[in-house]
Amino acid sequence: MLSQTVEYALRAVVFLAGQDGPPETNEQSSEVTKVPAAYLSKVLQSLARAGIVRAQRGVHGGFVLDRKAEKLTILEVVNAVEPIQRIRTC
């Protein structure tokens, strides 16, 4: 089962993948994805640290995907917000 954080990250990435214009603000993304703005901000920061999204500052700032959606995997998005623990011993 996916955690709420992972679900929110996937919603954000899917939303941003469907945008072909200027960067989307946290508020715009929050409204469309139905994710609380404060929570989404933290999720987007994690995605930015992982190189999945890029934050642009300024008057026309916001978030955009940092690469083409076709080049992303669900596992990358999951690991950006909740790294999967590998089994190291049996």
CSV table of C-alpha atoms in Angstrom, one decimal:
chain,number,residue,atom,x,y,z
A,1,MET,CA,0.0,0.0,0.0
A,2,LEU,CA,1.3,3.5,-0.9
A,3,SER,CA,1.6,6.1,1.8
A,4,GLN,CA,-0.3,9.4,1.6
A,5,THR,CA,3.0,11.2,0.9
A,6,VAL,CA,3.8,8.9,-2.0
A,7,GLU,CA,0.3,9.4,-3.4
A,8,TYR,CA,0.6,13.1,-3.1
A,9,ALA,CA,4.0,13.0,-4.9
A,10,LEU,CA,2.5,11.0,-7.7
A,11,ARG,CA,-0.4,13.3,-8.1
A,12,ALA,CA,2.0,16.3,-8.3
A,13,VAL,CA,4.2,14.7,-10.9
A,14,VAL,CA,1.2,13.6,-13.0
A,15,PHE,CA,-0.2,17.1,-12.8
A,16,LEU,CA,3.1,18.8,-13.8
A,17,ALA,CA,3.6,16.3,-16.6
A,18,GLY,CA,0.3,17.4,-18.1
A,19,GLN,CA,1.3,21.1,-18.1
A,20,ASP,CA,3.0,22.6,-21.2
A,21,GLY,CA,3.2,26.2,-20.1
A,22,PRO,CA,4.8,28.4,-17.5
A,23,PRO,CA,5.7,26.9,-14.1
A,24,GLU,CA,2.8,26.0,-11.8
A,25,THR,CA,2.8,27.6,-8.3
A,26,ASN,CA,2.3,25.5,-5.2
A,27,GLU,CA,-1.1,27.0,-4.8
A,28,GLN,CA,-2.2,26.1,-8.4
A,29,SER,CA,-0.9,22.6,-8.0
A,30,SER,CA,-2.5,22.2,-4.6
A,31,GLU,CA,-5.9,23.3,-5.9
A,32,VAL,CA,-5.8,20.9,-8.9
A,33,THR,CA,-4.3,17.9,-7.0
A,34,LYS,CA,-6.4,18.3,-3.9
A,35,VAL,CA,-3.3,18.2,-1.7
A,36,PRO,CA,-3.0,20.6,1.2
A,37,ALA,CA,-0.6,23.4,0.1
A,38,ALA,CA,1.7,23.1,3.1
A,39,TYR,CA,2.1,19.4,2.6
A,40,LEU,CA,2.5,19.7,-1.1
A,41,SER,CA,5.3,22.3,-0.6
A,42,LYS,CA,7.3,19.7,1.4
A,43,VAL,CA,6.6,17.0,-1.2
A,44,LEU,CA,7.7,19.3,-4.1
A,45,GLN,CA,10.9,20.2,-2.2
A,46,SER,CA,11.7,16.5,-1.9
A,47,LEU,CA,11.0,16.0,-5.6
A,48,ALA,CA,13.3,19.0,-6.4
A,49,ARG,CA,16.2,17.6,-4.3
A,50,ALA,CA,15.8,14.3,-6.2
A,51,GLY,CA,16.0,16.2,-9.5
A,52,ILE,CA,12.5,15.3,-10.6
A,53,VAL,CA,11.1,18.8,-10.5
A,54,ARG,CA,12.7,22.2,-10.8
A,55,ALA,CA,11.8,25.2,-8.7
A,56,GLN,CA,11.8,28.6,-10.4
A,57,ARG,CA,11.8,31.6,-8.2
A,58,GLY,CA,10.4,35.0,-9.0
A,59,VAL,CA,7.2,36.6,-10.2
A,60,HIS,CA,6.5,33.9,-12.7
A,61,GLY,CA,8.0,31.2,-10.6
A,62,GLY,CA,6.7,27.8,-9.6
A,63,PHE,CA,7.5,24.1,-10.4
A,64,VAL,CA,8.1,22.3,-13.6
A,65,LEU,CA,9.3,18.7,-14.3
A,66,ASP,CA,13.0,18.7,-14.7
A,67,ARG,CA,12.9,16.1,-17.4
A,68,LYS,CA,10.4,14.6,-19.8
A,69,ALA,CA,7.7,12.5,-18.1
A,70,GLU,CA,8.6,9.5,-20.3
A,71,LYS,CA,12.0,9.4,-18.7
A,72,LEU,CA,10.6,9.1,-15.1
A,73,THR,CA,9.6,6.0,-13.3
A,74,ILE,CA,7.2,5.5,-10.4
A,75,LEU,CA,10.1,4.1,-8.4
A,76,GLU,CA,12.0,7.3,-8.8
A,77,VAL,CA,9.1,9.3,-7.5
A,78,VAL,CA,8.5,6.9,-4.6
A,79,ASN,CA,12.2,6.9,-3.6
A,80,ALA,CA,12.3,10.7,-3.7
A,81,VAL,CA,9.8,11.0,-0.9
A,82,GLU,CA,10.0,7.7,0.9
A,83,PRO,CA,13.1,5.7,0.0
A,84,ILE,CA,12.4,2.0,-0.2
A,85,GLN,CA,14.5,0.0,2.3
A,86,ARG,CA,16.4,-2.8,0.7
A,87,ILE,CA,16.6,-6.2,2.4
A,88,ARG,CA,20.2,-6.7,3.3
A,89,THR,CA,20.1,-10.0,5.1
A,90,CYS,CA,18.0,-13.1,5.1
